[in-house]
Coordinates of C-alpha atoms and ligand atoms in Angstrom, one line a residue:
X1 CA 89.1 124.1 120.2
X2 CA 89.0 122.8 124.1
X3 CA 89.2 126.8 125.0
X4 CA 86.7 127.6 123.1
X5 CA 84.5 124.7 123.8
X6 CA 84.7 125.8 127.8
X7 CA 83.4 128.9 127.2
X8 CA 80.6 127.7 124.6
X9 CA 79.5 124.8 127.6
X10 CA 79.5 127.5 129.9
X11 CA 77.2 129.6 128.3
X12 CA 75.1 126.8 126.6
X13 CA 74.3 125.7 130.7
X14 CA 73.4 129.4 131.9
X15 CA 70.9 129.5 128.5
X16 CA 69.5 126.0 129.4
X17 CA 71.0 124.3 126.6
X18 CA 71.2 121.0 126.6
X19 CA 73.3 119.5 124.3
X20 CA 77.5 119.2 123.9
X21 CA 78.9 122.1 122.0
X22 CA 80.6 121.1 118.3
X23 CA 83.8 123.7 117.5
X24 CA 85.2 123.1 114.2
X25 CA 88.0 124.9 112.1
X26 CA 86.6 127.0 109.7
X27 CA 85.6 126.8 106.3
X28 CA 86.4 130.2 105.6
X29 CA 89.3 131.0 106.5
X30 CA 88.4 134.1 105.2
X31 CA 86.0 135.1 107.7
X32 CA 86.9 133.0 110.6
X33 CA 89.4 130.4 112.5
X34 CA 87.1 128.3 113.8
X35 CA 83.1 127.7 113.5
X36 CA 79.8 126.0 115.6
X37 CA 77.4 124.9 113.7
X38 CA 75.2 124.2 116.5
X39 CA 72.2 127.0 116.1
X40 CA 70.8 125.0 113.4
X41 CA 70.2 121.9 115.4
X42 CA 68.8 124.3 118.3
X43 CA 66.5 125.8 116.1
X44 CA 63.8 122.6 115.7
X45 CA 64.0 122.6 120.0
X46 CA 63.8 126.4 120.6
X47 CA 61.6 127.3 117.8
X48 CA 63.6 130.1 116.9
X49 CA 65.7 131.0 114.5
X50 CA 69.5 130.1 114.1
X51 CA 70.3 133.8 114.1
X52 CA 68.2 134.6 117.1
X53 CA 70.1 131.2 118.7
X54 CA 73.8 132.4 117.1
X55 CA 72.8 135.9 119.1
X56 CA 71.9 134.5 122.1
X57 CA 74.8 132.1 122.7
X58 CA 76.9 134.9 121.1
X59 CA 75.9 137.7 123.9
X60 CA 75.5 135.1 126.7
X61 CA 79.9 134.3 125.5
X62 CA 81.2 137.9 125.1
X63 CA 79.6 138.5 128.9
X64 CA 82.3 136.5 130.2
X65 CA 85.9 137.6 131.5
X66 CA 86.8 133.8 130.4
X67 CA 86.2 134.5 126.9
X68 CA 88.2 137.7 126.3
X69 CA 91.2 135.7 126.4
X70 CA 90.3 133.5 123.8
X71 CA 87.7 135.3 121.4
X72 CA 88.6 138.4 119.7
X73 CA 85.9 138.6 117.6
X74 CA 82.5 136.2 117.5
X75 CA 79.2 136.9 115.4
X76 CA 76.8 135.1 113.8
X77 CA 76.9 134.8 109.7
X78 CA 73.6 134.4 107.9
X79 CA 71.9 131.9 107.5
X80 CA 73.2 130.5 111.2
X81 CA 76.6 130.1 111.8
X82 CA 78.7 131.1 114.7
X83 CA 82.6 132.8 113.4
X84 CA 84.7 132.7 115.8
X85 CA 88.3 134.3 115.8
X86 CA 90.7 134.3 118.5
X87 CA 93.1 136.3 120.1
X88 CA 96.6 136.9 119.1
X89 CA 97.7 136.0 122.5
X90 CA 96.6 133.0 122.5
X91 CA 98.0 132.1 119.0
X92 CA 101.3 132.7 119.9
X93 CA 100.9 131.5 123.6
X94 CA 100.0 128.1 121.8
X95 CA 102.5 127.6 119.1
X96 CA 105.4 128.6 121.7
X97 CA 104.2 125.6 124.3
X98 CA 104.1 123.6 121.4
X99 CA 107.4 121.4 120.9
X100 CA 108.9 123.7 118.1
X101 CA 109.9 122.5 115.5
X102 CA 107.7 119.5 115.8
X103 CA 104.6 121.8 115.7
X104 CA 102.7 118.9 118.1
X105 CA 103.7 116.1 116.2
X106 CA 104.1 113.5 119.1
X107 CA 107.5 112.9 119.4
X108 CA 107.8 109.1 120.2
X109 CA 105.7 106.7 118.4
X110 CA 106.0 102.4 119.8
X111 CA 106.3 101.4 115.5
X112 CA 109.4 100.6 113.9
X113 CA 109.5 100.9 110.0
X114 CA 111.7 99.2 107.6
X115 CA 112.9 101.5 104.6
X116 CA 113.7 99.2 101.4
X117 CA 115.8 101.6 99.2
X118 CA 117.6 102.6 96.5
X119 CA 118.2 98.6 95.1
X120 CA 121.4 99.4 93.2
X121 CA 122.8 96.8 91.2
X122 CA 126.5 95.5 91.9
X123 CA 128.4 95.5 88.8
X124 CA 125.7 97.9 86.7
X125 CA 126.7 101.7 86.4
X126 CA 124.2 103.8 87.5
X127 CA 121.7 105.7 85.4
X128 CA 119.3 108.4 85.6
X129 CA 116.5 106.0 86.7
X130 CA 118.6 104.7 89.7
X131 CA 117.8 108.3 91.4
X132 CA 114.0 108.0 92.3
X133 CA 114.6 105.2 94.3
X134 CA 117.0 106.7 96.6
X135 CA 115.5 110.2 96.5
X136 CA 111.9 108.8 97.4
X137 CA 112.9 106.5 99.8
X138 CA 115.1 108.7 101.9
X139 CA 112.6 111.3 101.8
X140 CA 109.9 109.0 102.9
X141 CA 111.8 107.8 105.5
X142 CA 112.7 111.6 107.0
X143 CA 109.5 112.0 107.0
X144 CA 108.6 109.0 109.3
X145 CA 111.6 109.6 111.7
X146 CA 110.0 113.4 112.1
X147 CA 107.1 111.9 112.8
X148 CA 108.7 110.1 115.4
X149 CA 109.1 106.5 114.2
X150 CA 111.8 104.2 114.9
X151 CA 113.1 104.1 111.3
X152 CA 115.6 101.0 110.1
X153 CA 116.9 101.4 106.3
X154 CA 118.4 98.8 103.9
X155 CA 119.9 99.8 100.2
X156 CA 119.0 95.9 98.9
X157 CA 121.9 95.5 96.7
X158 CA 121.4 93.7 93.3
X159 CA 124.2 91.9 94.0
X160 CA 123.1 88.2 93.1
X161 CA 121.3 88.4 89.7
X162 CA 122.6 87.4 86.6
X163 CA 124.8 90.5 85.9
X164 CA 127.1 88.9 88.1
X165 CA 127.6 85.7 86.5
X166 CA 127.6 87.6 83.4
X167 CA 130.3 90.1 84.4
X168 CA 132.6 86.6 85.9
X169 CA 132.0 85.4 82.4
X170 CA 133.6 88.2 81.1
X171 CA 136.4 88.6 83.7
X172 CA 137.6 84.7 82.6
X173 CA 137.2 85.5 79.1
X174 CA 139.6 88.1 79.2
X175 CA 141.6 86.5 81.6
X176 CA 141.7 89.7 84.1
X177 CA 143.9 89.4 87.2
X178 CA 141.8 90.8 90.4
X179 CA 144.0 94.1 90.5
X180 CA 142.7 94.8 87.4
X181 CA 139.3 94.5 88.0
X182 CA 138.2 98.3 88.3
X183 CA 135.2 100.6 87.7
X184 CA 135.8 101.7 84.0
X185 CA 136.2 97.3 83.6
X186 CA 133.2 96.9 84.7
X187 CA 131.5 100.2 82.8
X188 CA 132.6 98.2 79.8
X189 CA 131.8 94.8 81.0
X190 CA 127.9 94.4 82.2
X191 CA 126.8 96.0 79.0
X192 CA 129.1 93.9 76.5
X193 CA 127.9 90.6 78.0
X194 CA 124.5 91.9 78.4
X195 CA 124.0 92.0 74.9
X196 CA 125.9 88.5 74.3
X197 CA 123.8 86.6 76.2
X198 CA 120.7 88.6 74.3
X199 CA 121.8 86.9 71.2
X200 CA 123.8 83.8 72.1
X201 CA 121.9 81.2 74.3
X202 CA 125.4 79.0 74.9
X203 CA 127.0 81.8 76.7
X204 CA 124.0 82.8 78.5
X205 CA 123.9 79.4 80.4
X206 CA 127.2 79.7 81.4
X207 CA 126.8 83.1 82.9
X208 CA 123.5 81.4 84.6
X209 CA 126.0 78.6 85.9
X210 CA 128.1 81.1 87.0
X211 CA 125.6 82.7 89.1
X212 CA 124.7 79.7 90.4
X213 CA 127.6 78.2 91.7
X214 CA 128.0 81.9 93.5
X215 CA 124.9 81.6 95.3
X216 CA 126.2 77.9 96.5
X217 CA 129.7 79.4 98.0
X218 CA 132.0 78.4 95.5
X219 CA 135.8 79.9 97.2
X220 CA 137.3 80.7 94.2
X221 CA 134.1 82.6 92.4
X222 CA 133.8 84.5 95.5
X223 CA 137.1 86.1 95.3
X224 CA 136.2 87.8 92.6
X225 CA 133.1 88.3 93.4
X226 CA 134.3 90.4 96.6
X227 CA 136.8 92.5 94.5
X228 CA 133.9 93.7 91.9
X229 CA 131.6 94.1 94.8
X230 CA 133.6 96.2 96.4
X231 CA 134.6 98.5 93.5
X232 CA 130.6 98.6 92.4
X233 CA 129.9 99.6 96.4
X234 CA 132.6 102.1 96.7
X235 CA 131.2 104.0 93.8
X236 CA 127.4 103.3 94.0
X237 CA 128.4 104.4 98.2
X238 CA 130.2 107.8 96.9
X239 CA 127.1 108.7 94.1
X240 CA 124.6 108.1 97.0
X241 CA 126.8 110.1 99.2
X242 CA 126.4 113.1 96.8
X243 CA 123.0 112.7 96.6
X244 CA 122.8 112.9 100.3
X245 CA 120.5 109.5 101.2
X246 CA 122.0 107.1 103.6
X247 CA 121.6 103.6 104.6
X248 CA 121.5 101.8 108.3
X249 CA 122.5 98.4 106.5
X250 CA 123.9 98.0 103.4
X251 CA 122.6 94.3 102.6
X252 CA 121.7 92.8 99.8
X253 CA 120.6 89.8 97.9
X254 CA 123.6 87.9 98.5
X255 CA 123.7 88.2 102.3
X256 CA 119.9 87.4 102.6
X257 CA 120.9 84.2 100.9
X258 CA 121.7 82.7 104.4
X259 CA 118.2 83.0 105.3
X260 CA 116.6 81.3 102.2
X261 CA 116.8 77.3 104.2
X262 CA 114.5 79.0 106.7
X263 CA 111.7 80.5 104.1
X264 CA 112.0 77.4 102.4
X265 CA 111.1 75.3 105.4
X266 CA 108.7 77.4 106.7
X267 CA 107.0 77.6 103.3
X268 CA 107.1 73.6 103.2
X269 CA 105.7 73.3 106.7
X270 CA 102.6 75.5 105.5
X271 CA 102.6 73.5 102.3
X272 CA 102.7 75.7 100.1
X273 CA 105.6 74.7 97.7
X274 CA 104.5 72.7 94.9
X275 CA 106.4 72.3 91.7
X276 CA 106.0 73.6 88.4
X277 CA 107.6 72.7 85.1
X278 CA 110.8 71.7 87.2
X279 CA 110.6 74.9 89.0
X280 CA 109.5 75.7 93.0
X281 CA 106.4 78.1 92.5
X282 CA 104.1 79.3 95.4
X283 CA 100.1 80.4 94.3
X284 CA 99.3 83.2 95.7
X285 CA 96.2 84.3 93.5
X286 CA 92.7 84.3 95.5
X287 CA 89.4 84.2 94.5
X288 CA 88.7 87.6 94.8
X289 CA 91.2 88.5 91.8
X290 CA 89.8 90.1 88.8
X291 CA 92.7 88.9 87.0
X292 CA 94.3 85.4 88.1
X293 CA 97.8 86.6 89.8
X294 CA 100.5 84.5 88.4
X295 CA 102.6 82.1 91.4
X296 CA 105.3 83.4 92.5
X297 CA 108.7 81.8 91.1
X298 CA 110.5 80.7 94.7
X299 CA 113.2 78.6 92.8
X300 CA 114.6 77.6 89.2
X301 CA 114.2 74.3 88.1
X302 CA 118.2 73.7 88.7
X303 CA 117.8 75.0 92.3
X304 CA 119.0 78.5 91.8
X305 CA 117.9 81.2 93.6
X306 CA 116.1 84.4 91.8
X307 CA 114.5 87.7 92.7
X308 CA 111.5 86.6 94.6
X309 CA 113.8 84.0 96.8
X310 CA 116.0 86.6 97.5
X311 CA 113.5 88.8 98.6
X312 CA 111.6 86.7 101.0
X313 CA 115.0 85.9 102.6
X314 CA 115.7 89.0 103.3
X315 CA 112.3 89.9 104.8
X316 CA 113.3 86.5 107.0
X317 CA 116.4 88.3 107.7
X318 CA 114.9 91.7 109.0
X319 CA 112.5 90.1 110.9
X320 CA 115.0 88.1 112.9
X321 CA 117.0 91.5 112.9
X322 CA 114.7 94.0 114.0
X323 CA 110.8 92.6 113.8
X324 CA 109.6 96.0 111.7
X325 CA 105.7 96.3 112.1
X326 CA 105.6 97.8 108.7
X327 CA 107.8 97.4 105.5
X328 CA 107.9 100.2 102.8
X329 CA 109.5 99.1 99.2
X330 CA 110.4 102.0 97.1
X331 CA 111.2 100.5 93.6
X332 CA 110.0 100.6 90.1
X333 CA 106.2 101.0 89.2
X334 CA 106.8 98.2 87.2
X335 CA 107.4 96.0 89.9
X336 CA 104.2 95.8 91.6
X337 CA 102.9 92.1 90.6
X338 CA 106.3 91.2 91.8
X339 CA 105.9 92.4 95.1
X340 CA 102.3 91.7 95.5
X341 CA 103.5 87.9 94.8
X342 CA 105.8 88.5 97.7
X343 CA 103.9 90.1 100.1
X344 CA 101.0 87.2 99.8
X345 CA 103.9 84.8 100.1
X346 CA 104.3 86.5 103.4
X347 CA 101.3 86.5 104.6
X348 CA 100.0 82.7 103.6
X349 CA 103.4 81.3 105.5
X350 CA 103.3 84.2 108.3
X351 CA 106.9 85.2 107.6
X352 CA 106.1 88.5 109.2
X353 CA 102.9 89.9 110.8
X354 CA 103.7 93.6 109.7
X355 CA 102.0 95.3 106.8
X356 CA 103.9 96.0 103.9
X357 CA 103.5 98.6 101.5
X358 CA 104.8 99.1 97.7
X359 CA 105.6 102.2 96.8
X360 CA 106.4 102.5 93.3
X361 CA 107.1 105.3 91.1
X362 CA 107.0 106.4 87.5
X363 CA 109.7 106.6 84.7
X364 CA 112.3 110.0 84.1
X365 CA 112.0 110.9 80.3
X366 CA 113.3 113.4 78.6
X367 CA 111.5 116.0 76.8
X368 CA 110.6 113.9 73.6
X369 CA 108.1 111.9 76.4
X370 CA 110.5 108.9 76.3
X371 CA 113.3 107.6 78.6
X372 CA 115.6 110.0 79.2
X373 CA 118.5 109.6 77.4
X374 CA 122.2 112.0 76.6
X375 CA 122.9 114.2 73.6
X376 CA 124.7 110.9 72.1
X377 CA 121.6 108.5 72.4
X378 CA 122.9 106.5 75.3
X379 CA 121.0 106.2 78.8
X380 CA 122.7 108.5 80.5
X381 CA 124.8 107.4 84.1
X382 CA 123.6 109.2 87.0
X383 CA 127.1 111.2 87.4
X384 CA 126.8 112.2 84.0
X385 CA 123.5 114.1 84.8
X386 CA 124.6 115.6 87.7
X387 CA 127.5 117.0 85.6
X388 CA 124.6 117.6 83.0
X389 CA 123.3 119.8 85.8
X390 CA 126.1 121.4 87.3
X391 CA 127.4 122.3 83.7
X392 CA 123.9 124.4 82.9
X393 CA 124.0 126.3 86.2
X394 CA 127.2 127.5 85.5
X395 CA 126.1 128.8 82.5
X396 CA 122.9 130.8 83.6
X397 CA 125.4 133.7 85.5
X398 CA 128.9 134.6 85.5
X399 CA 128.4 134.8 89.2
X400 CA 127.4 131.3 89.4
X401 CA 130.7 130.3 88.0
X402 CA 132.7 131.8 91.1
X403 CA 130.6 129.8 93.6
X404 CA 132.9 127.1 95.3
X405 CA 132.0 123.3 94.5
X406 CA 130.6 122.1 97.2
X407 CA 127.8 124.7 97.4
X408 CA 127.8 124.2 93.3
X409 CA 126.8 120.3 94.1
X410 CA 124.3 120.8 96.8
X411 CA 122.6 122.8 94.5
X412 CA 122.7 120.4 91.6
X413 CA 121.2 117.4 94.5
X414 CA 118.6 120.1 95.0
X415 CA 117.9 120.3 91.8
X416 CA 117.3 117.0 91.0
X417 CA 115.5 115.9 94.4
X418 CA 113.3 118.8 94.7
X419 CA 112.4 117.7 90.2
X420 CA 111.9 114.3 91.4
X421 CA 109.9 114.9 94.4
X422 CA 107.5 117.7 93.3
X423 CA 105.7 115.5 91.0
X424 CA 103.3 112.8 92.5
X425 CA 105.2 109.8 92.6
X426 CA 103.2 107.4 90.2
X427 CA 103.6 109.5 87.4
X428 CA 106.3 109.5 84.2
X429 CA 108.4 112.9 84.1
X430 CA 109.9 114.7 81.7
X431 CA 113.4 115.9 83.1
X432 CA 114.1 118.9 81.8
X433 CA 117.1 120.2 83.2
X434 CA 117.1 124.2 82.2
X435 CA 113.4 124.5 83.2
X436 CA 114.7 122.7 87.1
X437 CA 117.8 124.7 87.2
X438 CA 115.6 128.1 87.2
X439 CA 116.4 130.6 90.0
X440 CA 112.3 131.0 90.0
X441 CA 109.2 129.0 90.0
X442 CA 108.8 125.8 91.8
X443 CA 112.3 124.6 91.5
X444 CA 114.7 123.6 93.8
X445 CA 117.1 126.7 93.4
X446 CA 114.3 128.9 94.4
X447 CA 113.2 126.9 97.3
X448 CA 117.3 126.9 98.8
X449 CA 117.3 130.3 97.8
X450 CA 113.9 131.2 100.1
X451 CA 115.3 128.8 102.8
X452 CA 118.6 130.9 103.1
X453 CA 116.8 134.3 102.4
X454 CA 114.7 133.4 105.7
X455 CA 117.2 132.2 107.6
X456 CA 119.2 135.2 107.0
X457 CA 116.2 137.6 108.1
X458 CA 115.7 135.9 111.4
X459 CA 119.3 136.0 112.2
X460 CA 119.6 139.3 111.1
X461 CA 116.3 140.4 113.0
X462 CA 116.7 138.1 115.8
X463 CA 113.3 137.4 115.4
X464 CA 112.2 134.5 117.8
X465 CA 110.0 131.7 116.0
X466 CA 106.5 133.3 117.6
X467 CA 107.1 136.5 118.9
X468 CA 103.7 138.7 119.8
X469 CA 103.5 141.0 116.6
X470 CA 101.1 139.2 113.9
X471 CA 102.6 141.5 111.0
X472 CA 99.9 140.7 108.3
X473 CA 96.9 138.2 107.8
X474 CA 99.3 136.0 105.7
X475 CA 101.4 136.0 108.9
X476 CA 98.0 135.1 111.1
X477 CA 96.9 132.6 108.6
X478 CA 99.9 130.9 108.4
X479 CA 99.8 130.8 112.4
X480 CA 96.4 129.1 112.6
X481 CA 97.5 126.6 109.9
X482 CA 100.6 126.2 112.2
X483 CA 98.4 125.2 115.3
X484 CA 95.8 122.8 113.5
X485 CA 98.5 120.4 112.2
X486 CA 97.3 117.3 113.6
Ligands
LIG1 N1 117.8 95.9 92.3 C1 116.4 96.1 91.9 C2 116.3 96.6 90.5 O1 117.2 97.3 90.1 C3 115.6 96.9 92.9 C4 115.5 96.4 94.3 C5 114.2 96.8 95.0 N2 114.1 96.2 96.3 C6 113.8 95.0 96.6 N3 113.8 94.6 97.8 N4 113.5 94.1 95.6 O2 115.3 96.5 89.9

């Protein structure tokens, strides 16, 4: 646009012209690469028409030496406008001073972004829902480091809720030494004493106690509180590994507890903790809300420490840690009021001065339109449907069968990320696992497939990214779109 802009101020100051040329891309790429507008605007000064203007600037341009290294072909297009498309030269010229691969994307950029990820819970197995948030988030946050951010991740482990208490519950019950305290244990565990404490209040409250003196340090909870943490981690760290989405920090609600005395006294020096029906609660709803926002739920009525207390902590935490001038949460769609509660929290006790952002995303279902579950009924663990996966792309060709496993898994991941991340984000979607494993269409076998198939022809053509031959117009096209990317 500046080269053609020279050439059009050039000629605009032989012709007595006397306003700033405007060069925009095109509206039809069809006809053009880029376009002026300008002859319309002359016409009402130089009583003439936009044709007889787009003619005159046209002839007084092609006179020029300047211009036949820029223009290839310029003409005026009824009613007015001026076409312009440009030399080959100077498309390839372009895109090789450009800083391949980042196609002009400036490189270094002063922000530093905070990914919140993949929120795993210690102690729960993984299902097929646990996916989105690690698949989104480490997408988003390739995306971002591309773009040339300083990018800082955390996989916020669930790891001080009520499951734990629950699973404790369950470990004295049975009386389990800590060597025996493994993954199929706890597989068997959480969902047990999930459904007790559904149905029985008394044990409930226990598991709540339990949980509670956690959170306070009690040494001998804590033991076994490391033991199931780290058989939870090892395998939630190994699933993630698969997947291919990795952490800078892997934190979590129990470490941030160190930082809840400092929300709380910043929170109280603002004044806004007042108490509620026993409980610490923080209003957060303004006048401008359509809807009254409920307060935000800081602490229990016994003291204990819950969701939102956890996650203010941690934004304590990562401030002291790092200072991130913007925060992205990738979690549920159904979390939103929670985190609109917390990021007001945020903002009425200045915990941070970054902007934070929810990004939430919809549910996977299966193809009945409802959460997704297996053949047997149950919500199916996240393993299971990469094995769900793996099993059905054997099947499609004998060939497929011979291929060795670790090329067999990346194309199950690709599979599942590329189904996850083709749909917009917000929306429910129906996992259907023989329409994503199919070698065509917009799946992720036949994108892996066209990404090898390309690689291959360059290496086997040695073709250099922009050589000087343009071999088609889908080949220009694709140039130009190339060289606009802002
Ligand atoms: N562990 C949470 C869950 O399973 C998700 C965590 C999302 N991140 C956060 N900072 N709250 O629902």
């Amino acid at each position: 646009i500046k080269k053609i802009t020279v050439l059009f101020e050039q000629a605009y100051k032989n012709l007595g012209i006397d306003i700033a040329p405007k060069i925009v891309l095109s509206n039809r790429e069809d006809l053009c690469d880029y376009q002026c507008d300008d002859a319309f605007k002359l016409a009402k000064v130089l009583h003439k028409s936009p044709i007889d203007i787009g003619n005159m600037i046209i002839d007084e341009i092609s006179k020029t030496d300047a211009s036949k290294d820029v223009i290839e072909k310029i003409e005026v297009y009824t009613p007015g406008f001026i076409n312009i498309r440009i030399c080959a030269k100077l498309i390839n010229d372009t895109l090789n001073s450009l800083t391949v691969p980042h196609f002009g994307i400036p490189e270094e950029k002063q922000e530093t972004v905070f990914f919140d990820y993949g929120g795993p819970n210690v102690a729960k197995p993984l299902h097929v829902g646990h996916s989105r948030s690690p698949i989104i988030g480490d997408a988003l946050k390739r995306i971002y480091a591309y773009a040339g951010y300083t990018t800082k991740s955390d996989v916020h482990l669930g790891d001080s809720g009520l499951q734990i208490g629950q699973v404790l519950y369950g470990i004295f019950r049975d009386n389990k030494q800590l060597d025996e305290i493994d993954l199929e244990y706890l597989d068997k565990i959480y969902p047990e004493m999930s459904g007790l404490c559904k149905v029985d209040e008394g044990i409930k409250n226990k598991c709540e106690e339990l949980t509670f003196r956690l959170q306070k340090g009690d040494a001998e909870l804590e033991k076994y509180y490391n033991v199931i943490k780290n058989v939870s981690v090892t395998e939630i760290k190994r699933v993630f590994d698969l997947l291919g989405v990795s952490f800078d920090t892997w934190e979590g609600e129990f470490t941030s507890l160190k930082f809840v005395d400092t929300v709380e006294r910043k929170l109280n020096e603002k004044g806004l903790l007042q108490k509620s029906q026993g409980a610490t609660i923080v209003e957060v709803s303004t006048e401008d809300d359509k809807k009254p926002l409920p307060p935000l739920l800081f602490k229990k009525s016994n003291g204990a420490c819950i969701y939102a207390t956890t996650d203010l902590a941690s934004i304590e935490q990562r401030v002291q840690d790092c200072n991130p001038d913007k925060f992205i949460y990738v979690a549920d769609l159904r979390q939103s009021l929670h985190f609109e509660q917390v990021f007001r929290t945020v903002k009425k006790a200045d915990l941070s001065k970054a902007t934070f952002e929810f990004c939430g995303f919809g549910t996977v279902n299966g193809k009945d339109g409802k959460p997704f579950k297996t053949r047997a009924g149950n919500t199916p663990k996240l393993v299971e449907l990469l094995s769900d996966i793996k099993e059905n792309f054997i099947s499609l060709k004998a060939e497929n069968a011979q291929m060795n496993d670790d090329d067999l898994n990346k194309i199950v991941v690709g599979i599942l990320k590329f189904a996850d991340l083709q749909n917009y984000r917000e929306k429910d979607y129906i996992f259907d696992v023989e329409q994503f494993s199919k070698v065509v269409g917009k799946t992720g076998p036949y994108i892996m497939y066209t990404y090898l198939r390309l690689n291959k022809i360059i290496l086997e053509n040695q073709i250099t990214p922009f050589n000087d031959t343009i071999y088609n117009e889908y080949d220009r096209s694709l140039r130009i779109k190339l060289l606009n990317i802002k």
